[in-house]
XYZ file of C-alpha atoms in Angstrom:
787
model
C -21.364 24.685 8.319
C -17.581 24.535 7.933
C -16.828 24.119 4.249
C -14.032 26.614 3.610
C -10.292 26.440 4.213
C -8.989 30.000 4.134
C -5.728 31.855 4.803
C -4.516 35.447 4.837
C -1.198 34.780 3.082
C 0.064 32.861 0.037
C 1.329 29.328 0.514
C 5.052 29.034 1.107
C 5.217 25.257 0.631
C 3.377 22.308 -0.902
C 1.715 21.497 2.407
C 0.239 24.980 2.669
C -1.102 24.922 -0.907
C -4.703 24.147 -1.808
C -5.491 21.108 -3.983
C -7.793 20.904 -6.984
C -8.425 17.750 -8.970
C -10.838 15.903 -11.240
C -9.494 12.441 -10.407
C -6.887 12.700 -13.163
C -5.613 16.263 -13.623
C -4.588 17.818 -10.318
C -3.003 21.003 -9.092
C -1.694 22.593 -5.908
C -2.502 26.311 -5.852
C 0.020 28.481 -4.012
C -1.682 31.815 -4.669
C 1.436 33.992 -4.714
C 1.286 37.739 -5.498
C 2.609 39.363 -7.662
C 4.126 36.118 -8.936
C 2.649 32.727 -8.229
C 2.283 29.189 -9.480
C 0.318 25.965 -9.386
C 2.061 22.599 -9.555
C 0.431 20.076 -11.874
C -0.031 16.299 -11.946
C -1.600 13.795 -14.308
C -2.611 10.489 -12.749
C -1.163 8.251 -15.500
C 2.221 9.995 -15.874
C 4.817 7.615 -14.433
C 8.410 6.678 -15.064
C 9.094 3.428 -16.896
C 8.559 2.075 -20.387
C 5.973 -0.619 -19.762
C 5.549 -3.822 -17.808
C 8.872 -5.607 -17.241
C 9.328 -9.354 -17.503
C 9.128 -11.035 -14.109
C 11.710 -13.329 -12.613
C 10.843 -17.006 -12.352
C 11.624 -18.543 -8.994
C 12.826 -22.136 -9.171
C 10.410 -24.381 -7.304
C 13.324 -26.019 -5.501
C 14.321 -22.646 -4.055
C 10.736 -22.013 -2.953
C 10.494 -25.455 -1.369
C 13.826 -24.966 0.430
C 12.542 -21.740 1.997
C 9.317 -23.458 3.013
C 11.189 -26.358 4.597
C 13.434 -24.021 6.573
C 10.402 -22.170 7.837
C 8.606 -25.397 8.758
C 11.696 -26.405 10.752
C 11.660 -23.142 12.686
C 14.750 -21.811 10.906
C 13.121 -18.464 10.203
C 16.268 -16.399 9.837
C 17.671 -18.860 7.302
C 14.380 -18.885 5.363
C 14.461 -15.093 5.306
C 17.979 -15.158 3.871
C 16.836 -17.429 1.056
C 13.939 -15.107 0.260
C 16.059 -11.959 0.304
C 18.854 -13.581 -1.671
C 16.896 -15.447 -4.331
C 13.142 -14.720 -4.266
C 12.650 -10.950 -4.591
C 12.137 -8.930 -7.758
C 12.518 -5.358 -8.983
C 11.512 -2.010 -7.548
C 8.398 -0.231 -8.811
C 8.509 2.814 -11.034
C 7.516 6.246 -9.674
C 4.669 8.725 -10.080
C 5.893 11.831 -11.918
C 5.088 15.547 -11.638
C 3.577 16.952 -14.840
C 4.646 20.559 -14.639
C 4.098 23.988 -13.229
C 1.733 26.757 -14.303
C 3.225 30.176 -13.542
C 1.858 33.722 -13.685
C 2.969 37.239 -12.880
C 1.028 40.486 -12.322
C 3.324 42.991 -14.017
C 1.734 46.092 -12.495
C 1.296 44.979 -8.878
C 3.664 45.662 -5.983
C 2.499 45.911 -2.384
C -0.975 44.532 -1.762
C -3.349 44.166 1.195
C -6.503 42.353 2.380
C -5.255 39.059 0.973
C -7.452 35.960 1.205
C -6.882 32.504 -0.229
C -9.612 29.875 0.156
C -10.835 26.480 -0.921
C -14.627 26.359 -1.187
C -15.513 22.736 -0.490
C -19.154 23.153 -1.515
C -18.156 24.121 -5.056
C -14.673 22.641 -5.406
C -13.136 26.006 -6.309
C -9.964 27.723 -5.036
C -10.161 31.533 -4.890
C -7.526 34.183 -4.251
C -8.412 37.801 -3.493
C -6.367 40.873 -2.684
C -6.522 44.648 -2.891
C -3.999 46.867 -4.662
C -4.417 50.650 -4.771
C -8.021 50.269 -3.572
C -8.862 47.898 -6.419
C -9.981 44.330 -5.700
C -8.352 41.529 -7.706
C -9.756 38.024 -7.822
C -8.823 34.640 -9.269
C -10.620 31.283 -9.346
C -9.321 27.799 -10.123
C -11.117 24.481 -10.527
C -10.397 21.135 -12.155
C -13.402 19.994 -14.152
C -14.295 16.320 -14.420
C -16.918 16.862 -17.179
C -14.536 18.930 -19.323
C -11.220 17.226 -18.400
C -9.466 20.540 -17.851
C -8.219 22.963 -15.229
C -9.976 26.283 -15.678
C -8.955 29.651 -14.209
C -10.271 33.191 -14.249
C -8.322 36.301 -13.257
C -10.339 39.491 -12.854
C -10.362 42.954 -11.312
C -13.127 45.376 -10.436
C -14.091 48.840 -11.715
C -12.167 50.317 -14.606
C -8.828 48.762 -13.706
C -6.911 46.715 -16.241
C -4.504 43.831 -15.724
C -1.140 43.248 -17.323
C -0.016 39.665 -16.766
C 2.334 36.961 -18.026
C 1.679 33.223 -18.077
C 3.980 30.302 -18.838
C 4.490 26.573 -18.241
C 7.477 24.650 -16.892
C 8.289 21.107 -15.824
C 10.841 19.358 -13.631
C 10.985 16.713 -16.342
C 12.978 17.274 -19.505
C 10.715 19.311 -21.766
C 10.392 21.691 -24.709
C 7.951 24.595 -25.036
C 6.216 25.836 -28.175
C 3.504 28.236 -29.277
C 0.421 26.207 -30.164
C -2.292 27.865 -32.253
C -3.816 31.198 -31.279
C -3.071 32.389 -27.729
C -1.728 28.967 -26.840
C 1.406 27.465 -25.375
C 2.374 23.837 -24.893
C 5.145 21.977 -23.122
C 6.018 18.423 -24.071
C 8.645 15.809 -23.394
C 9.238 12.326 -22.042
C 9.271 11.038 -18.492
C 12.352 9.127 -17.317
C 12.647 5.543 -18.481
C 13.466 4.552 -14.914
C 13.519 6.164 -11.472
C 14.915 4.440 -8.402
C 12.802 4.763 -5.231
C 13.816 7.592 -2.915
C 14.893 5.108 -0.225
C 17.461 3.403 -2.483
C 20.975 4.797 -2.585
C 21.884 5.219 -6.242
C 24.530 7.075 -8.229
C 22.141 7.487 -11.174
C 18.599 7.374 -9.790
C 16.820 9.201 -12.652
C 17.452 7.679 -16.074
C 16.318 9.187 -19.377
C 16.527 6.563 -22.097
C 16.766 8.048 -25.578
C 16.682 4.762 -27.499
C 13.730 3.510 -25.454
C 12.198 6.719 -24.119
C 9.838 6.948 -21.213
C 6.229 8.034 -21.401
C 5.545 11.090 -23.589
C 3.554 13.881 -21.980
C 2.239 17.322 -22.837
C 0.371 20.147 -21.184
C -1.437 22.764 -23.228
C -2.458 26.263 -22.142
C -4.982 28.514 -23.861
C -5.667 32.107 -22.816
C -8.290 34.605 -23.837
C -8.911 38.050 -22.417
C -11.747 40.530 -22.142
C -10.769 43.983 -23.435
C -7.088 43.119 -23.642
C -4.291 42.267 -26.032
C -2.753 38.785 -26.021
C 0.672 37.959 -27.437
C 3.336 35.262 -27.190
C 6.844 36.494 -26.367
C 9.902 34.409 -25.400
C 7.904 31.337 -24.375
C 5.366 33.305 -22.345
C 1.871 34.545 -23.057
C 1.458 38.217 -22.242
C -1.882 39.902 -21.651
C -2.073 43.695 -21.603
C -4.970 45.920 -20.533
C -7.525 43.197 -19.662
C -10.248 43.330 -17.044
C -10.767 39.564 -17.190
C -8.507 36.706 -18.284
C -9.475 33.062 -18.757
C -6.868 30.305 -18.678
C -7.518 26.673 -19.673
C -5.091 23.794 -19.135
C -5.381 20.326 -20.648
C -2.894 17.480 -20.439
C -2.225 14.087 -21.986
C 0.379 11.342 -21.930
C 1.182 8.107 -23.712
C -0.282 5.664 -21.214
C -2.431 2.992 -22.881
C -5.019 1.888 -20.345
C -5.084 -1.821 -19.622
C -2.172 -2.720 -21.901
C 0.841 -2.041 -19.625
C 2.397 -0.300 -22.628
C 2.962 3.259 -23.811
C 2.241 5.003 -27.066
C 5.623 6.594 -27.671
C 4.375 9.155 -30.206
C 4.709 12.705 -28.861
C 2.675 13.939 -31.838
C -0.320 11.771 -30.930
C 0.010 12.966 -27.346
C -0.078 16.586 -28.542
C -3.057 15.890 -30.786
C -4.976 14.310 -27.892
C -4.259 17.309 -25.717
C -5.371 19.703 -28.455
C -8.606 17.778 -29.067
C -9.507 18.184 -25.407
C -8.694 21.879 -25.637
C -10.851 22.341 -28.734
C -13.866 20.949 -26.876
C -13.349 23.267 -23.921
C -12.314 26.637 -25.258
C -15.545 27.112 -27.230
C -17.474 27.238 -23.951
C -17.789 30.285 -21.724
C -16.219 30.385 -18.272
C -19.688 30.421 -16.753
C -20.682 27.299 -18.694
C -17.541 25.481 -17.621
C -17.974 26.430 -13.978
C -21.663 25.519 -13.944
C -20.919 22.037 -15.350
C -18.112 21.545 -12.827
C -20.156 22.629 -9.801
C -23.153 20.526 -10.860
C -21.010 17.416 -11.252
C -18.858 17.914 -8.156
C -21.647 18.964 -5.780
C -23.737 15.938 -6.783
C -21.150 13.907 -4.845
C -20.044 16.336 -2.160
C -23.562 17.292 -1.034
C -24.499 13.698 -0.270
C -23.114 13.906 3.273
C -22.680 16.741 5.784
C -21.643 16.856 9.436
C -22.789 19.532 11.904
C -21.509 19.877 15.471
C -22.641 22.550 17.896
C -19.928 24.942 18.967
C -18.451 28.399 18.727
C -17.821 29.596 15.180
C -14.112 30.421 14.847
C -13.432 33.062 12.178
C -9.674 32.699 11.799
C -7.327 31.603 9.025
C -6.959 27.843 9.160
C -3.276 27.911 10.140
C -4.140 30.118 13.145
C -7.158 28.008 13.914
C -5.010 24.856 13.968
C -2.466 26.541 16.226
C -5.253 27.556 18.582
C -6.578 23.982 18.537
C -3.120 22.556 19.225
C -2.883 24.901 22.232
C -5.927 23.177 23.720
C -8.771 25.474 22.654
C -11.943 23.634 21.561
C -13.123 23.933 17.972
C -15.923 21.422 17.262
C -16.487 22.804 13.780
C -12.898 21.911 12.877
C -13.918 18.245 12.968
C -16.691 19.046 10.480
C -14.297 20.904 8.207
C -11.860 17.991 8.361
C -14.589 15.467 7.500
C -15.795 17.558 4.555
C -12.253 18.210 3.318
C -11.313 14.530 3.367
C -14.399 13.674 1.312
C -13.362 16.453 -1.087
C -9.943 14.839 -1.469
C -11.443 11.467 -2.405
C -13.790 13.047 -4.964
C -10.850 14.986 -6.392
C -8.484 12.005 -6.669
C -10.704 9.064 -7.642
C -13.380 9.263 -10.335
C -14.655 6.799 -12.889
C -12.113 6.464 -15.697
C -9.152 7.641 -13.612
C -6.485 5.818 -11.651
C -7.258 5.103 -7.976
C -5.860 7.470 -5.372
C -2.192 6.666 -4.747
C -0.096 7.414 -1.653
C -0.476 11.132 -2.330
C -3.856 11.044 -4.025
C -2.847 12.692 -7.294
C -0.673 15.493 -5.852
C 3.117 15.137 -5.907
C 5.914 17.544 -6.846
C 8.974 15.276 -6.755
C 10.631 13.196 -9.476
C 11.691 10.836 -6.681
C 8.597 10.948 -4.480
C 8.688 9.217 -1.120
C 7.932 5.498 -1.536
C 7.537 6.249 -5.262
C 4.058 7.662 -4.548
C 2.769 4.275 -5.667
C -0.041 2.064 -4.413
C 1.176 0.432 -1.201
C -1.324 -2.345 -0.635
C -0.395 -3.630 2.826
C -2.623 -0.945 4.431
C -2.376 2.383 2.609
C -4.400 1.807 -0.565
C -6.993 -0.095 1.440
C -7.335 2.817 3.874
C -7.774 5.220 0.957
C -11.077 3.521 0.206
C -12.448 2.968 3.705
C -14.623 6.101 3.440
C -15.949 5.346 -0.064
C -18.847 3.326 1.333
C -19.858 4.796 4.676
C -19.174 8.405 3.586
C -21.488 7.950 0.595
C -18.948 8.146 -2.223
C -19.467 4.741 -3.840
C -18.773 6.244 -7.273
C -15.155 6.642 -6.143
C -14.760 2.854 -5.791
C -14.667 2.300 -9.557
C -10.986 3.193 -10.201
C -9.938 0.754 -7.485
C -11.994 -2.023 -9.040
C -10.558 -1.240 -12.498
C -7.037 -1.491 -11.110
C -7.914 -4.781 -9.404
C -9.251 -6.201 -12.660
C -5.944 -5.341 -14.318
C -3.948 -6.669 -11.367
C -5.907 -9.913 -11.448
C -4.584 -10.503 -14.971
C -1.016 -9.331 -14.343
C -0.963 -11.161 -11.012
C -1.479 -14.516 -12.665
C 2.162 -14.306 -13.761
C 3.255 -13.507 -10.217
C 1.253 -16.394 -8.771
C 2.817 -18.750 -11.278
C 6.373 -17.385 -11.424
C 6.971 -16.706 -7.742
C 4.629 -19.076 -5.887
C 3.870 -21.866 -8.378
C 0.146 -21.376 -7.775
C -2.961 -20.811 -9.808
C -5.130 -17.726 -9.405
C -3.495 -14.343 -9.023
C -1.332 -12.648 -6.416
C 0.061 -9.198 -5.669
C 2.644 -8.162 -3.136
C 2.921 -4.930 -1.181
C 3.663 -2.426 -3.997
C 1.894 -1.788 -7.297
C 2.605 0.850 -9.939
C 0.945 2.030 -13.156
C 2.437 -0.959 -14.998
C 0.690 -3.302 -12.529
C 3.884 -4.891 -11.265
C 2.628 -7.379 -8.711
C 5.855 -9.217 -7.921
C 7.798 -8.730 -4.655
C 10.011 -5.675 -4.956
C 13.695 -5.739 -4.116
C 14.905 -4.964 -0.601
C 13.850 -6.728 2.587
C 11.419 -9.562 3.130
C 9.605 -7.724 5.940
C 7.866 -5.497 3.420
C 8.571 -7.002 0.004
C 7.525 -10.625 0.458
C 3.808 -10.449 1.172
C 1.518 -12.029 -1.439
C -1.555 -11.057 0.580
C -1.858 -7.608 -1.024
C -4.226 -8.914 -3.656
C -6.118 -10.882 -1.028
C -6.771 -7.795 1.107
C -7.909 -5.696 -1.843
C -10.110 -8.527 -3.127
C -11.750 -8.854 0.265
C -12.224 -5.101 0.552
C -13.618 -4.476 -2.934
C -16.649 -6.490 -1.836
C -17.618 -3.262 -0.035
C -18.448 -1.838 -3.471
C -21.244 -4.376 -3.680
C -22.248 -4.176 -0.020
C -22.832 -0.423 -0.192
C -24.617 -0.449 -3.568
C -26.425 -3.792 -3.746
C -25.535 -3.953 -7.456
C -25.692 -7.659 -8.297
C -24.603 -7.226 -11.913
C -21.492 -5.416 -10.732
C -20.874 -8.246 -8.286
C -21.400 -10.974 -10.873
C -19.488 -9.499 -13.796
C -16.615 -7.646 -12.156
C -16.171 -8.165 -8.409
C -16.739 -11.916 -8.121
C -14.140 -12.886 -10.782
C -11.501 -10.797 -8.986
C -12.338 -12.374 -5.616
C -12.505 -15.911 -7.008
C -9.086 -15.610 -8.654
C -7.526 -14.406 -5.414
C -9.251 -17.181 -3.472
C -7.866 -19.743 -5.926
C -4.361 -18.475 -5.163
C -4.982 -18.805 -1.420
C -6.201 -22.385 -1.781
C -3.052 -23.325 -3.681
C -0.684 -21.313 -1.478
C -1.856 -22.559 1.917
C -0.525 -25.879 3.155
C -1.920 -28.299 5.665
C 0.229 -28.825 8.750
C 0.637 -31.807 11.027
C -2.178 -30.427 13.198
C -4.557 -30.581 10.240
C -4.745 -26.767 9.971
C -4.146 -24.738 6.831
C -1.616 -21.904 6.934
C 0.417 -19.795 4.548
C 3.831 -21.543 4.391
C 5.939 -18.392 4.093
C 4.468 -15.413 5.840
C 5.243 -11.930 7.088
C 3.218 -9.512 9.208
C 3.621 -6.321 7.167
C 6.877 -4.547 7.930
C 7.070 -5.923 11.490
C 9.721 -8.259 12.870
C 10.334 -10.569 15.818
C 13.331 -12.154 17.524
C 14.137 -15.784 16.865
C 15.575 -18.167 19.474
C 19.047 -16.756 18.822
C 17.865 -13.155 19.261
C 18.139 -12.394 15.535
C 15.637 -10.077 13.878
C 13.259 -12.007 11.627
C 10.209 -11.196 9.533
C 9.463 -14.595 8.003
C 7.449 -17.348 9.657
C 4.367 -19.376 8.695
C 0.718 -18.400 9.039
C 0.836 -14.886 10.452
C -2.445 -13.744 11.986
C -3.001 -11.121 9.314
C -2.604 -13.649 6.493
C -5.225 -15.890 8.031
C -7.599 -13.013 8.863
C -7.551 -11.711 5.298
C -8.061 -15.179 3.843
C -10.998 -15.783 6.196
C -12.585 -12.493 5.141
C -12.096 -13.222 1.461
C -13.418 -16.771 1.734
C -16.467 -15.546 3.654
C -17.216 -12.949 0.978
C -16.773 -15.401 -1.900
C -19.147 -17.906 -0.309
C -21.737 -15.214 0.401
C -21.484 -13.837 -3.138
C -21.756 -17.264 -4.773
C -24.898 -18.039 -2.799
C -26.392 -14.646 -3.600
C -25.663 -15.037 -7.312
C -26.594 -18.712 -7.483
C -23.136 -19.672 -8.706
C -22.325 -23.375 -8.455
C -18.554 -23.112 -8.373
C -16.116 -25.878 -7.483
C -13.929 -23.304 -5.789
C -16.689 -22.576 -3.267
C -16.871 -26.164 -2.095
C -13.108 -26.224 -1.645
C -13.247 -22.942 0.267
C -15.870 -24.304 2.637
C -13.770 -27.372 3.296
C -10.599 -25.381 3.985
C -12.228 -22.503 5.888
C -13.113 -24.605 8.912
C -9.509 -25.817 9.077
C -7.935 -22.349 9.210
C -6.568 -21.829 12.745
C -8.556 -19.797 15.239
C -7.209 -16.498 16.507
C -4.811 -16.978 19.410
C -4.326 -14.997 22.614
C -0.708 -14.277 23.550
C 1.114 -13.959 26.827
C 0.070 -10.330 27.309
C -3.599 -11.112 26.723
C -3.313 -9.718 23.191
C -4.399 -11.079 19.843
C -1.258 -12.951 18.822
C 0.484 -11.564 15.711
C 2.276 -14.708 14.598
C 1.744 -18.456 14.833
C 4.076 -18.432 17.827
C 4.014 -15.788 20.534
C 7.309 -14.258 19.469
C 9.012 -11.349 21.180
C 8.562 -8.301 18.953
C 11.597 -6.378 17.787
C 9.504 -3.191 18.004
C 6.507 -3.613 20.348
C 5.321 -0.117 19.388
C 5.259 -0.851 15.667
C 3.136 1.401 13.440
C 1.165 -1.458 11.834
C -1.753 -3.084 13.671
C -1.759 -6.016 11.273
C -2.922 -8.670 13.734
C -6.198 -6.762 14.152
C -7.186 -6.764 10.476
C -9.849 -9.332 11.332
C -11.453 -6.784 13.675
C -11.098 -3.747 11.437
C -11.589 -3.393 8.559
C -12.485 -7.095 8.663
C -15.437 -8.581 10.517
C -14.356 -12.063 11.601
C -13.583 -10.676 15.073
C -16.665 -8.926 16.422
C -18.729 -8.430 19.565
C -21.575 -10.639 18.324
C -19.792 -13.778 17.084
C -16.476 -13.704 18.959
C -17.035 -11.581 22.092
C -14.249 -13.478 23.862
C -11.683 -11.907 21.502
C -12.583 -8.260 22.126
C -10.372 -8.006 25.205
C -7.529 -9.424 23.116
C -8.061 -6.594 20.614
C -7.942 -4.026 23.406
C -4.815 -5.567 24.920
C -3.045 -5.542 21.551
C -3.811 -1.836 21.102
C -2.833 -0.962 24.675
C 0.519 -2.708 24.317
C 1.260 -0.969 21.010
C 0.453 2.396 22.572
C 2.505 1.652 25.670
C 5.583 1.435 23.466
C 4.818 4.510 21.346
C 2.675 3.099 18.546
C 0.074 5.085 16.663
C 2.352 8.086 16.160
C 2.162 8.096 12.333
C -0.805 9.714 10.604
C -2.391 6.669 8.970
C -1.629 4.538 12.048
C -3.401 7.090 14.241
C -6.324 7.104 11.791
C -6.575 3.307 12.121
C -6.835 3.791 15.882
C -9.842 6.086 15.384
C -11.537 3.286 13.466
C -10.583 0.688 16.093
C -12.061 2.817 18.875
C -15.231 3.383 16.877
C -15.647 -0.386 16.470
C -14.959 -0.800 20.200
C -17.715 1.757 20.941
C -15.167 3.997 22.642
C -16.152 7.456 21.447
C -13.843 9.326 23.789
C -10.910 7.165 22.692
C -11.752 7.779 19.042
C -11.864 11.531 19.670
C -8.524 11.382 21.492
C -6.839 9.909 18.419
C -8.696 12.258 16.081
C -7.298 15.139 18.141
C -3.826 13.590 17.938
C -4.133 13.351 14.173
C -5.086 17.004 13.848
C -2.530 18.253 16.393
C 0.478 16.112 15.538
C 0.013 14.735 12.019
C -1.638 17.446 9.942
C -0.124 20.208 7.856
C -1.668 23.674 7.642
C -3.670 22.622 4.569
C -4.904 19.546 6.515
C -2.851 17.133 4.415
C -1.812 14.143 6.513
C 1.814 14.156 7.650
C 3.986 11.049 7.495
C 7.307 11.372 9.364
C 10.531 9.618 8.318
C 10.724 6.035 9.585
C 14.485 6.181 10.107
C 14.998 2.953 8.167
C 16.716 4.278 5.023
C 18.801 7.332 4.049
C 16.400 8.838 1.480
C 13.464 9.269 3.837
C 11.919 12.633 4.634
C 8.728 14.019 6.077
C 5.968 13.798 3.484
C 2.288 14.232 2.809
C 0.519 10.866 2.631
C -3.212 10.889 1.944
C -4.230 7.635 3.689
C -4.472 9.364 7.083
C -6.993 11.809 5.636
C -9.191 9.040 4.305
C -8.818 6.874 7.410
C -9.919 9.832 9.530
C -13.053 10.386 7.426
C -13.939 6.705 7.821
C -13.296 6.902 11.559
C -15.482 9.980 12.060
C -18.318 8.333 10.157
C -17.793 5.087 12.093
C -18.238 6.927 15.390
C -21.758 7.853 14.267
C -22.866 4.791 12.297
C -21.942 1.100 12.173
C -23.490 -1.277 9.665
C -20.852 -3.956 9.104
C -22.626 -6.707 11.057
C -25.877 -6.756 9.024
C -27.347 -4.179 11.382
C -27.717 -0.408 11.388
C -26.225 0.786 14.693
C -26.777 4.450 15.538
C -24.212 6.566 17.398
C -22.104 3.553 18.470
C -19.157 5.704 19.605
C -20.420 9.238 20.203
C -17.835 11.246 22.192
C -19.014 13.131 25.268
C -17.717 16.388 23.790
C -19.985 16.096 20.758
C -23.028 16.928 22.835
C -25.348 18.194 20.099
C -25.135 17.633 16.372
C -26.410 15.929 13.274
C -25.032 14.106 10.268
C -26.717 13.742 6.900
C -26.115 11.154 4.252
C -24.020 8.447 5.846
C -24.385 5.189 3.965
C -25.103 1.840 5.535
C -24.507 -1.511 3.907
C -27.319 -2.350 1.531
C -27.168 1.212 0.229
C -29.267 2.557 3.094
C -28.889 6.323 3.512
C -28.907 7.347 7.178
C -29.456 10.781 8.731
C -28.949 11.104 12.486
C -29.634 13.941 14.920
C -28.697 13.926 18.607
C -29.139 16.188 21.619
C -27.430 16.041 25.024
C -25.412 13.025 23.809
C -28.611 11.102 23.168
C -30.364 10.116 19.954
C -33.100 12.555 18.977
C -34.104 10.951 15.728
C -32.782 9.118 12.692
C -34.004 8.722 9.139
C -33.437 5.803 6.787
C -33.888 5.682 3.029
C -33.410 2.931 0.468
C -33.699 2.866 -3.307
C -34.981 -0.716 -3.075
C -37.359 -2.425 -0.634
C -35.448 -4.176 2.141
C -35.608 -5.065 5.804
C -32.941 -4.261 8.384
C -32.345 -4.254 12.122
C -31.753 -0.847 13.701
C -30.038 -0.559 17.091
C -29.393 2.307 19.447
C -27.696 1.247 22.675
C -29.983 -1.472 24.063
C -32.970 -0.528 21.920
C -33.702 -2.626 18.813
C -36.188 -2.307 15.971
C -36.825 -4.308 12.815
C -37.507 -1.835 10.033
C -39.006 -2.474 6.623
C -37.930 0.111 4.089
C -40.171 0.636 1.109
C -38.734 1.647 -2.224
C -37.601 5.313 -2.243
C -39.402 6.207 0.971
C -37.983 7.769 4.133
C -38.635 6.254 7.546
C -38.115 8.155 10.786
C -36.952 6.491 14.006
C -37.005 8.053 17.458
C -35.716 6.825 20.781
C -38.456 5.618 23.103
C -37.469 6.735 26.633
C -39.771 4.211 28.303
C -39.403 1.045 26.268
C -36.447 -0.947 24.998
C -37.521 -0.330 21.425
C -37.230 2.433 18.873
C -40.329 4.360 17.856
C -41.087 4.208 14.144
C -42.983 6.775 12.066
C -42.968 8.289 8.612
C -41.314 11.622 8.219
C -39.867 14.364 6.160
C -36.089 14.662 5.975
C -33.861 16.122 8.705
């Protein structure tokens, strides 16, 4: 089983480093010798001083833009939006600091190994110096809210080391109690996005300071002396050294405000430290491994193939040269699940564009939550890859957005309910950002997230969660949609001002436009949300006036249209695209991740989906990591296993760094862009791999719907079907050998494998085994033990 990323040299860059994280406190371990470091992040440390007051758009201005759009004057409507109807840029995710160390008595070393153990969530570094083996371990503990490290050496050798903390932010350092050091300061009061040209992009405001932060370090040593000298902790003559890091900031959850007291921040950090340092290293590690492995061990993928014992960077190079490595797919699947566990846990923020790992004060795209595809993709694997616990931070953010977004719905759109546009930050700014309409003006961000968070219920079956938390979020977003849509002369309801995220078309005068009415994606997301609200209300027995209105409007939302190339049409009119190879596949949101286009209810649209994809690819689409990951998921839904594997190979060969972080190239649209790690491609790939082996989105359990020819023999444990059904699958010679289903509650489901169908009744907490019947068009059912 491939569960270790390992290398024979220290990391030379961020995208060679190894990540640790507990959902909140994260680090990138470089593993340098004799001097090395780990960069640090805290999920709530952002620039800014709280939620800003939104603009209020005059209704006359809004109506003027609508009228222009209705008259087909799209370019003019766009000018009104960009001139009068956009807001302010988001704030940015900040780096916390840097933990540094130095071996004072080490020079040349050999037999170096740096690894991330995915089964335990621990990074280890080993090397030999003068025939003595040195070892270090690092993990970020969710139970103890701390990063914990151990440095050790064998035999009678002793270590002499120095440790200190730094930050790219303005900070001070101080000795803090026995064997302790702390850095503290304030984040900038404002940071302009990296793509905005600015003469003063990073602003520290002393009268109204940004968020306070601190990071505390405690060190103890076995058989050694510990002292603090010139802002560093020195350890002399130790055979084992333990280092503990805790961190805190002034973010006040759910209030959109900060506590500006540095002293209270320091006290909070010290309280966490007091709870941790009384425990032994073994106790801390045992608690961490128990907690982490309870999530990681839920699902495993095994593919038959040659075991490649090479450092991962060499293994990737070999793979890029065309050499097969089936176990690399397994490693990639396991690693991507590790990243979600490490960046999204109950009580933390949801995973942002870079999870929780970022080193820049001006990170690319502010390292925020971009909700026109990226944040959604981050949570595609949470259900099917059996990590439903990781959904909770997303739902918490949505609950906060649903309150903040009421202002946006009212101030910008003169609607009830709540709305959010394409960017969100820690302060839950939901208004359109400044810039261009093609990305900024898109009030469907909240709609997409509201439709998708229904997955949290679908994969758990938790009705109380649905009633008390999910349904109110969905209903508020649906209320906005009902107010925002307008009925046209044809009797159909459409969004009156619409964009198809970040894409543009040419108007009759050949001018580049983004704004029209009723883009396909808008309507697909609204259909999905309305469908989910109606289903939930019936399930919960809610008699809600909004449901009756939804039912009335739903049937008057336009059908999907087929364009001149046989493709699903992206806009109300079959415009000529400015970039026919655009990275977004927005028009297909109803096919994936949505379900309103599918082979059972709308088989006539499947060819339109294929034609849309083929045309995008013909003009160079799918070249960006997350875009390529979306293609894996499309192919899985289309039951094209070989196509899905082709794009999975592309993702690994062209869009992955040596530490398997997803690579996002510059778009070439603004001067501040640069190549960057962006985590959505990792999560989209995990979802796609799982989707090749299991599909359950159409109220059916479908086994091996898109198994590639190259994956001849293998098995997967612990995929999760809707309804909370755990599914194990084993195959041989590209054919189903057996599958096992398990449910915590009694329920009935339909199981399909190719043309074989079986109705299965699952008793409470009992496994059922299913085998392919070679003679009959049915699946053979028997009780079993687990695969």
